């Protein structure tokens, strides 16, 4: 059973109590009890509970899969992002392992290579949800190892960066258009400069003729 005992300093310590063998000595019965300090375990449980709450409430999508690549848990943000229910997710490969677009072939290769080699990977790519709606996803995949060094799980944290990526693409397009316009202006300035120099040369030649011509009057 689990209970708590009070220390000399009036502090409560969570303990696990186990009953051992009963002994009879000099017609007196004795019962051996084992007390195990559960403070560290309770702290771990509290931390796990807090982490679980944070993972559930965060706006970043989180999915945990087994070493074989089958999903075992996903938070609400992941379900909202992919448009899938938890029943549709558990036991299946994560959404990011079913890339279909040709543009994602290199991304897919990086992800599968990192999973096969049990390494961390970070990628940004355009993907589709269940309704075939496109979005940009920033994905971090981290392997989790047990005490023996074996990979037991993968934790994937994804963030919808569609707005940022669209602004980046828009800015890139603006810069390209601006660069093209600047090149056109430079070409125009070059033509105008050339024409002005040509007319200036003609005027200088006329002035030179005038200066070297005797006054007939």
PDB file of C-alpha atoms in Angstrom:
ATOM      1  CA  UNK A   1       0.000   0.000   0.000  1.00  0.00           C
ATOM      2  CA  UNK A   2       1.043   3.623  -0.360  1.00  0.00           C
ATOM      3  CA  UNK A   3       0.801   6.139   2.435  1.00  0.00           C
ATOM      4  CA  UNK A   4       2.854   8.887   4.035  1.00  0.00           C
ATOM      5  CA  UNK A   5       4.925   9.099   7.195  1.00  0.00           C
ATOM      6  CA  UNK A   6       5.885  12.199   9.104  1.00  0.00           C
ATOM      7  CA  UNK A   7       9.559  12.836   9.741  1.00  0.00           C
ATOM      8  CA  UNK A   8      11.131  14.294  12.849  1.00  0.00           C
ATOM      9  CA  UNK A   9      11.042  17.683  11.111  1.00  0.00           C
ATOM     10  CA  UNK A  10       7.276  17.364  10.598  1.00  0.00           C
ATOM     11  CA  UNK A  11       7.666  16.770   6.865  1.00  0.00           C
ATOM     12  CA  UNK A  12       5.445  14.246   5.097  1.00  0.00           C
ATOM     13  CA  UNK A  13       7.253  11.628   3.009  1.00  0.00           C
ATOM     14  CA  UNK A  14       5.304   9.435   0.580  1.00  0.00           C
ATOM     15  CA  UNK A  15       6.164   5.776   1.126  1.00  0.00           C
ATOM     16  CA  UNK A  16       5.222   2.365  -0.158  1.00  0.00           C
ATOM     17  CA  UNK A  17       4.557  -0.167   2.588  1.00  0.00           C
ATOM     18  CA  UNK A  18       5.003  -3.904   2.120  1.00  0.00           C
ATOM     19  CA  UNK A  19       4.392  -6.571   4.727  1.00  0.00           C
ATOM     20  CA  UNK A  20       6.954  -9.316   5.130  1.00  0.00           C
ATOM     21  CA  UNK A  21       7.059 -12.603   6.988  1.00  0.00           C
ATOM     22  CA  UNK A  22       5.531 -13.054  10.417  1.00  0.00           C
ATOM     23  CA  UNK A  23       7.883 -14.281  13.149  1.00  0.00           C
ATOM     24  CA  UNK A  24       7.175 -15.624  16.619  1.00  0.00           C
ATOM     25  CA  UNK A  25       9.906 -15.226  19.183  1.00  0.00           C
ATOM     26  CA  UNK A  26       9.378 -16.038  22.881  1.00  0.00           C
ATOM     27  CA  UNK A  27       5.657 -16.357  22.213  1.00  0.00           C
ATOM     28  CA  UNK A  28       5.599 -12.860  20.807  1.00  0.00           C
ATOM     29  CA  UNK A  29       4.517 -12.183  17.220  1.00  0.00           C
ATOM     30  CA  UNK A  30       6.593  -9.919  15.035  1.00  0.00           C
ATOM     31  CA  UNK A  31       5.724  -8.664  11.590  1.00  0.00           C
ATOM     32  CA  UNK A  32       8.425  -7.316   9.257  1.00  0.00           C
ATOM     33  CA  UNK A  33       7.408  -4.183   7.349  1.00  0.00           C
ATOM     34  CA  UNK A  34       9.291  -2.644   4.448  1.00  0.00           C
ATOM     35  CA  UNK A  35       9.062   1.077   3.767  1.00  0.00           C
ATOM     36  CA  UNK A  36      10.225   2.458   0.428  1.00  0.00           C
ATOM     37  CA  UNK A  37      10.661   6.173  -0.078  1.00  0.00           C
ATOM     38  CA  UNK A  38       8.430   7.175  -3.030  1.00  0.00           C
ATOM     39  CA  UNK A  39       9.418  10.858  -3.160  1.00  0.00           C
ATOM     40  CA  UNK A  40      11.403  10.555  -6.387  1.00  0.00           C
ATOM     41  CA  UNK A  41       8.720   8.436  -8.046  1.00  0.00           C
ATOM     42  CA  UNK A  42       6.024  10.922  -7.076  1.00  0.00           C
ATOM     43  CA  UNK A  43       8.089  13.787  -8.452  1.00  0.00           C
ATOM     44  CA  UNK A  44       8.534  11.916 -11.730  1.00  0.00           C
ATOM     45  CA  UNK A  45       4.799  11.209 -11.899  1.00  0.00           C
ATOM     46  CA  UNK A  46       4.015  14.869 -11.252  1.00  0.00           C
ATOM     47  CA  UNK A  47       6.502  15.960 -13.922  1.00  0.00           C
ATOM     48  CA  UNK A  48       5.062  13.476 -16.413  1.00  0.00           C
ATOM     49  CA  UNK A  49       1.573  14.688 -15.614  1.00  0.00           C
ATOM     50  CA  UNK A  50       2.666  18.288 -16.137  1.00  0.00           C
ATOM     51  CA  UNK A  51       4.445  17.417 -19.395  1.00  0.00           C
ATOM     52  CA  UNK A  52       1.378  15.533 -20.570  1.00  0.00           C
ATOM     53  CA  UNK A  53      -0.774  18.585 -19.846  1.00  0.00           C
ATOM     54  CA  UNK A  54       1.641  20.880 -21.699  1.00  0.00           C
ATOM     55  CA  UNK A  55       1.821  18.501 -24.668  1.00  0.00           C
ATOM     56  CA  UNK A  56      -1.954  18.264 -24.799  1.00  0.00           C
ATOM     57  CA  UNK A  57      -2.535  22.010 -24.650  1.00  0.00           C
ATOM     58  CA  UNK A  58       0.325  23.298 -26.809  1.00  0.00           C
ATOM     59  CA  UNK A  59      -0.448  24.678 -30.257  1.00  0.00           C
ATOM     60  CA  UNK A  60       2.435  22.642 -31.719  1.00  0.00           C
ATOM     61  CA  UNK A  61       1.366  19.265 -33.047  1.00  0.00           C
ATOM     62  CA  UNK A  62       2.936  16.312 -31.229  1.00  0.00           C
ATOM     63  CA  UNK A  63       2.827  12.646 -32.155  1.00  0.00           C
ATOM     64  CA  UNK A  64       4.669   9.780 -30.479  1.00  0.00           C
ATOM     65  CA  UNK A  65       5.338   6.619 -32.428  1.00  0.00           C
ATOM     66  CA  UNK A  66       6.945   3.287 -31.623  1.00  0.00           C
ATOM     67  CA  UNK A  67      10.371   2.281 -32.890  1.00  0.00           C
ATOM     68  CA  UNK A  68       8.535   0.505 -35.712  1.00  0.00           C
ATOM     69  CA  UNK A  69       6.921   3.796 -36.775  1.00  0.00           C
ATOM     70  CA  UNK A  70       3.355   3.164 -35.560  1.00  0.00           C
ATOM     71  CA  UNK A  71       1.615   6.015 -33.736  1.00  0.00           C
ATOM     72  CA  UNK A  72       0.864   5.430 -30.045  1.00  0.00           C
ATOM     73  CA  UNK A  73      -0.213   8.954 -28.989  1.00  0.00           C
ATOM     74  CA  UNK A  74      -1.060  12.326 -30.523  1.00  0.00           C
ATOM     75  CA  UNK A  75      -2.209  15.615 -29.060  1.00  0.00           C
ATOM     76  CA  UNK A  76      -5.191  17.729 -30.040  1.00  0.00           C
ATOM     77  CA  UNK A  77      -3.095  20.074 -32.193  1.00  0.00           C
ATOM     78  CA  UNK A  78      -1.921  17.159 -34.351  1.00  0.00           C
ATOM     79  CA  UNK A  79      -5.484  15.959 -34.880  1.00  0.00           C
ATOM     80  CA  UNK A  80      -6.594  19.469 -35.795  1.00  0.00           C
ATOM     81  CA  UNK A  81      -3.684  19.974 -38.196  1.00  0.00           C
ATOM     82  CA  UNK A  82      -4.136  16.662 -40.029  1.00  0.00           C
ATOM     83  CA  UNK A  83      -7.930  16.517 -39.821  1.00  0.00           C
ATOM     84  CA  UNK A  84      -7.788  12.989 -38.358  1.00  0.00           C
ATOM     85  CA  UNK A  85      -9.307  11.497 -35.207  1.00  0.00           C
ATOM     86  CA  UNK A  86      -7.273   9.709 -32.539  1.00  0.00           C
ATOM     87  CA  UNK A  87      -8.800   6.345 -33.558  1.00  0.00           C
ATOM     88  CA  UNK A  88      -7.615   6.957 -37.124  1.00  0.00           C
ATOM     89  CA  UNK A  89      -4.111   7.855 -35.907  1.00  0.00           C
ATOM     90  CA  UNK A  90      -3.280   5.172 -33.319  1.00  0.00           C
ATOM     91  CA  UNK A  91      -1.532   2.160 -34.812  1.00  0.00           C
ATOM     92  CA  UNK A  92      -0.948   3.872 -38.145  1.00  0.00           C
ATOM     93  CA  UNK A  93       2.090   5.573 -39.629  1.00  0.00           C
ATOM     94  CA  UNK A  94       2.224   9.316 -38.890  1.00  0.00           C
ATOM     95  CA  UNK A  95       0.845  11.688 -41.489  1.00  0.00           C
ATOM     96  CA  UNK A  96       4.294  12.955 -42.468  1.00  0.00           C
ATOM     97  CA  UNK A  97       5.318   9.437 -43.588  1.00  0.00           C
ATOM     98  CA  UNK A  98       2.703   9.397 -46.331  1.00  0.00           C
ATOM     99  CA  UNK A  99       4.051  12.198 -48.494  1.00  0.00           C
ATOM    100  CA  UNK A 100       2.597  12.110 -51.987  1.00  0.00           C
ATOM    101  CA  UNK A 101       3.793  15.273 -53.713  1.00  0.00           C
ATOM    102  CA  UNK A 102       6.872  15.093 -55.926  1.00  0.00           C
ATOM    103  CA  UNK A 103       8.192  18.262 -54.333  1.00  0.00           C
ATOM    104  CA  UNK A 104       8.515  16.336 -51.066  1.00  0.00           C
ATOM    105  CA  UNK A 105      10.567  13.412 -52.411  1.00  0.00           C
ATOM    106  CA  UNK A 106      13.815  14.810 -50.972  1.00  0.00           C
ATOM    107  CA  UNK A 107      12.118  15.591 -47.660  1.00  0.00           C
ATOM    108  CA  UNK A 108      10.687  12.070 -47.512  1.00  0.00           C
ATOM    109  CA  UNK A 109      14.177  10.646 -48.098  1.00  0.00           C
ATOM    110  CA  UNK A 110      15.633  12.720 -45.243  1.00  0.00           C
ATOM    111  CA  UNK A 111      12.887  11.633 -42.847  1.00  0.00           C
ATOM    112  CA  UNK A 112      13.102   7.921 -43.653  1.00  0.00           C
ATOM    113  CA  UNK A 113      16.904   7.990 -43.500  1.00  0.00           C
ATOM    114  CA  UNK A 114      16.869   9.668 -40.077  1.00  0.00           C
ATOM    115  CA  UNK A 115      14.324   7.138 -38.765  1.00  0.00           C
ATOM    116  CA  UNK A 116      16.295   4.177 -40.105  1.00  0.00           C
ATOM    117  CA  UNK A 117      19.509   5.540 -38.580  1.00  0.00           C
ATOM    118  CA  UNK A 118      17.728   6.570 -35.347  1.00  0.00           C
ATOM    119  CA  UNK A 119      18.869  10.181 -35.675  1.00  0.00           C
ATOM    120  CA  UNK A 120      17.251  13.564 -35.105  1.00  0.00           C
ATOM    121  CA  UNK A 121      16.035  15.466 -38.159  1.00  0.00           C
ATOM    122  CA  UNK A 122      14.430  18.850 -38.860  1.00  0.00           C
ATOM    123  CA  UNK A 123      12.661  19.605 -42.145  1.00  0.00           C
ATOM    124  CA  UNK A 124      10.234  22.127 -43.615  1.00  0.00           C
ATOM    125  CA  UNK A 125       7.923  21.031 -46.387  1.00  0.00           C
ATOM    126  CA  UNK A 126       4.497  21.542 -47.942  1.00  0.00           C
ATOM    127  CA  UNK A 127       2.001  18.851 -47.117  1.00  0.00           C
ATOM    128  CA  UNK A 128      -1.703  17.991 -47.374  1.00  0.00           C
ATOM    129  CA  UNK A 129      -4.178  17.266 -44.613  1.00  0.00           C
ATOM    130  CA  UNK A 130      -7.011  14.748 -44.795  1.00  0.00           C
ATOM    131  CA  UNK A 131      -9.095  17.214 -46.831  1.00  0.00           C
ATOM    132  CA  UNK A 132      -6.219  17.671 -49.316  1.00  0.00           C
ATOM    133  CA  UNK A 133      -5.694  21.229 -48.090  1.00  0.00           C
ATOM    134  CA  UNK A 134      -2.078  22.334 -48.436  1.00  0.00           C
ATOM    135  CA  UNK A 135      -0.054  23.705 -45.533  1.00  0.00           C
ATOM    136  CA  UNK A 136       3.624  24.244 -44.699  1.00  0.00           C
ATOM    137  CA  UNK A 137       4.946  22.156 -41.819  1.00  0.00           C
ATOM    138  CA  UNK A 138       8.129  22.579 -39.777  1.00  0.00           C
ATOM    139  CA  UNK A 139       8.853  19.141 -38.345  1.00  0.00           C
ATOM    140  CA  UNK A 140      11.339  18.008 -35.684  1.00  0.00           C
ATOM    141  CA  UNK A 141      11.722  14.253 -35.132  1.00  0.00           C
ATOM    142  CA  UNK A 142      13.694  13.041 -32.108  1.00  0.00           C
ATOM    143  CA  UNK A 143      14.450   9.413 -31.192  1.00  0.00           C
ATOM    144  CA  UNK A 144      14.035   8.276 -27.568  1.00  0.00           C
ATOM    145  CA  UNK A 145      16.428   5.646 -26.211  1.00  0.00           C
ATOM    146  CA  UNK A 146      16.030   3.317 -23.228  1.00  0.00           C
ATOM    147  CA  UNK A 147      18.650   2.581 -20.573  1.00  0.00           C
ATOM    148  CA  UNK A 148      20.271  -0.020 -22.815  1.00  0.00           C
ATOM    149  CA  UNK A 149      20.681   2.401 -25.702  1.00  0.00           C
ATOM    150  CA  UNK A 150      17.897   0.952 -27.839  1.00  0.00           C
ATOM    151  CA  UNK A 151      15.511   3.281 -29.656  1.00  0.00           C
ATOM    152  CA  UNK A 152      12.082   2.768 -28.125  1.00  0.00           C
ATOM    153  CA  UNK A 153      10.085   5.707 -29.499  1.00  0.00           C
ATOM    154  CA  UNK A 154      10.092   8.689 -31.807  1.00  0.00           C
ATOM    155  CA  UNK A 155       8.686  12.066 -30.798  1.00  0.00           C
ATOM    156  CA  UNK A 156       7.696  14.334 -33.669  1.00  0.00           C
ATOM    157  CA  UNK A 157       6.833  17.979 -33.010  1.00  0.00           C
ATOM    158  CA  UNK A 158       5.305  19.876 -35.909  1.00  0.00           C
ATOM    159  CA  UNK A 159       4.449  23.536 -36.344  1.00  0.00           C
ATOM    160  CA  UNK A 160       2.206  25.048 -38.985  1.00  0.00           C
ATOM    161  CA  UNK A 161       4.394  27.718 -40.606  1.00  0.00           C
ATOM    162  CA  UNK A 162       2.089  28.412 -43.556  1.00  0.00           C
ATOM    163  CA  UNK A 163       1.722  32.125 -42.810  1.00  0.00           C
ATOM    164  CA  UNK A 164       5.471  32.631 -42.379  1.00  0.00           C
ATOM    165  CA  UNK A 165       6.298  30.584 -45.468  1.00  0.00           C
ATOM    166  CA  UNK A 166       3.733  32.401 -47.624  1.00  0.00           C
ATOM    167  CA  UNK A 167       5.148  35.755 -46.527  1.00  0.00           C
ATOM    168  CA  UNK A 168       8.638  34.488 -47.297  1.00  0.00           C
ATOM    169  CA  UNK A 169       7.545  33.403 -50.783  1.00  0.00           C
ATOM    170  CA  UNK A 170       5.734  36.716 -51.315  1.00  0.00           C
ATOM    171  CA  UNK A 171       8.832  38.650 -50.234  1.00  0.00           C
ATOM    172  CA  UNK A 172      10.992  36.560 -52.563  1.00  0.00           C
ATOM    173  CA  UNK A 173       8.632  37.310 -55.459  1.00  0.00           C
ATOM    174  CA  UNK A 174       8.695  41.023 -54.647  1.00  0.00           C
ATOM    175  CA  UNK A 175      12.490  40.977 -54.567  1.00  0.00           C
ATOM    176  CA  UNK A 176      12.587  39.195 -57.936  1.00  0.00           C
ATOM    177  CA  UNK A 177      10.180  41.735 -59.483  1.00  0.00           C
ATOM    178  CA  UNK A 178      12.155  44.608 -57.964  1.00  0.00           C
ATOM    179  CA  UNK A 179      15.393  43.144 -59.307  1.00  0.00           C
ATOM    180  CA  UNK A 180      13.894  42.850 -62.789  1.00  0.00           C
ATOM    181  CA  UNK A 181      12.631  46.432 -62.652  1.00  0.00           C
ATOM    182  CA  UNK A 182      16.027  47.657 -61.467  1.00  0.00           C
ATOM    183  CA  UNK A 183      17.684  45.869 -64.393  1.00  0.00           C
ATOM    184  CA  UNK A 184      15.225  47.513 -66.770  1.00  0.00           C
ATOM    185  CA  UNK A 185      15.949  50.927 -65.236  1.00  0.00           C
ATOM    186  CA  UNK A 186      19.686  50.334 -65.542  1.00  0.00           C
ATOM    187  CA  UNK A 187      19.281  49.372 -69.205  1.00  0.00           C
ATOM    188  CA  UNK A 188      17.116  52.436 -69.796  1.00  0.00           C
ATOM    189  CA  UNK A 189      19.651  54.669 -68.066  1.00  0.00           C
ATOM    190  CA  UNK A 190      22.408  53.146 -70.174  1.00  0.00           C
ATOM    191  CA  UNK A 191      20.467  53.816 -73.398  1.00  0.00           C
ATOM    192  CA  UNK A 192      19.623  57.373 -72.354  1.00  0.00           C
ATOM    193  CA  UNK A 193      23.216  58.000 -71.317  1.00  0.00           C
ATOM    194  CA  UNK A 194      24.465  56.653 -74.641  1.00  0.00           C
ATOM    195  CA  UNK A 195      22.017  58.818 -76.592  1.00  0.00           C
ATOM    196  CA  UNK A 196      22.921  61.906 -74.588  1.00  0.00           C
ATOM    197  CA  UNK A 197      26.628  61.282 -75.166  1.00  0.00           C
ATOM    198  CA  UNK A 198      25.926  60.860 -78.884  1.00  0.00           C
ATOM    199  CA  UNK A 199      24.030  64.163 -79.121  1.00  0.00           C
ATOM    200  CA  UNK A 200      26.655  65.884 -76.998  1.00  0.00           C
ATOM    201  CA  UNK A 201      29.377  64.696 -79.331  1.00  0.00           C
ATOM    202  CA  UNK A 202      27.435  66.051 -82.316  1.00  0.00           C
ATOM    203  CA  UNK A 203      26.986  69.430 -80.613  1.00  0.00           C
ATOM    204  CA  UNK A 204      30.671  69.585 -79.728  1.00  0.00           C
ATOM    205  CA  UNK A 205      31.555  68.868 -83.344  1.00  0.00           C
ATOM    206  CA  UNK A 206      29.262  71.703 -84.530  1.00  0.00           C
ATOM    207  CA  UNK A 207      30.783  74.084 -81.998  1.00  0.00           C
ATOM    208  CA  UNK A 208      34.255  73.062 -83.075  1.00  0.00           C
ATOM    209  CA  UNK A 209      33.360  73.754 -86.732  1.00  0.00           C
ATOM    210  CA  UNK A 210      31.958  77.148 -85.769  1.00  0.00           C
ATOM    211  CA  UNK A 211      35.042  78.033 -83.764  1.00  0.00           C
ATOM    212  CA  UNK A 212      37.334  77.102 -86.637  1.00  0.00           C
ATOM    213  CA  UNK A 213      35.317  78.836 -89.379  1.00  0.00           C
ATOM    214  CA  UNK A 214      36.308  82.390 -90.417  1.00  0.00           C
ATOM    215  CA  UNK A 215      33.738  85.121 -90.018  1.00  0.00           C
ATOM    216  CA  UNK A 216      32.580  85.733 -93.617  1.00  0.00           C
ATOM    217  CA  UNK A 217      30.933  89.023 -92.723  1.00  0.00           C
TER     218      UNK A 217
END
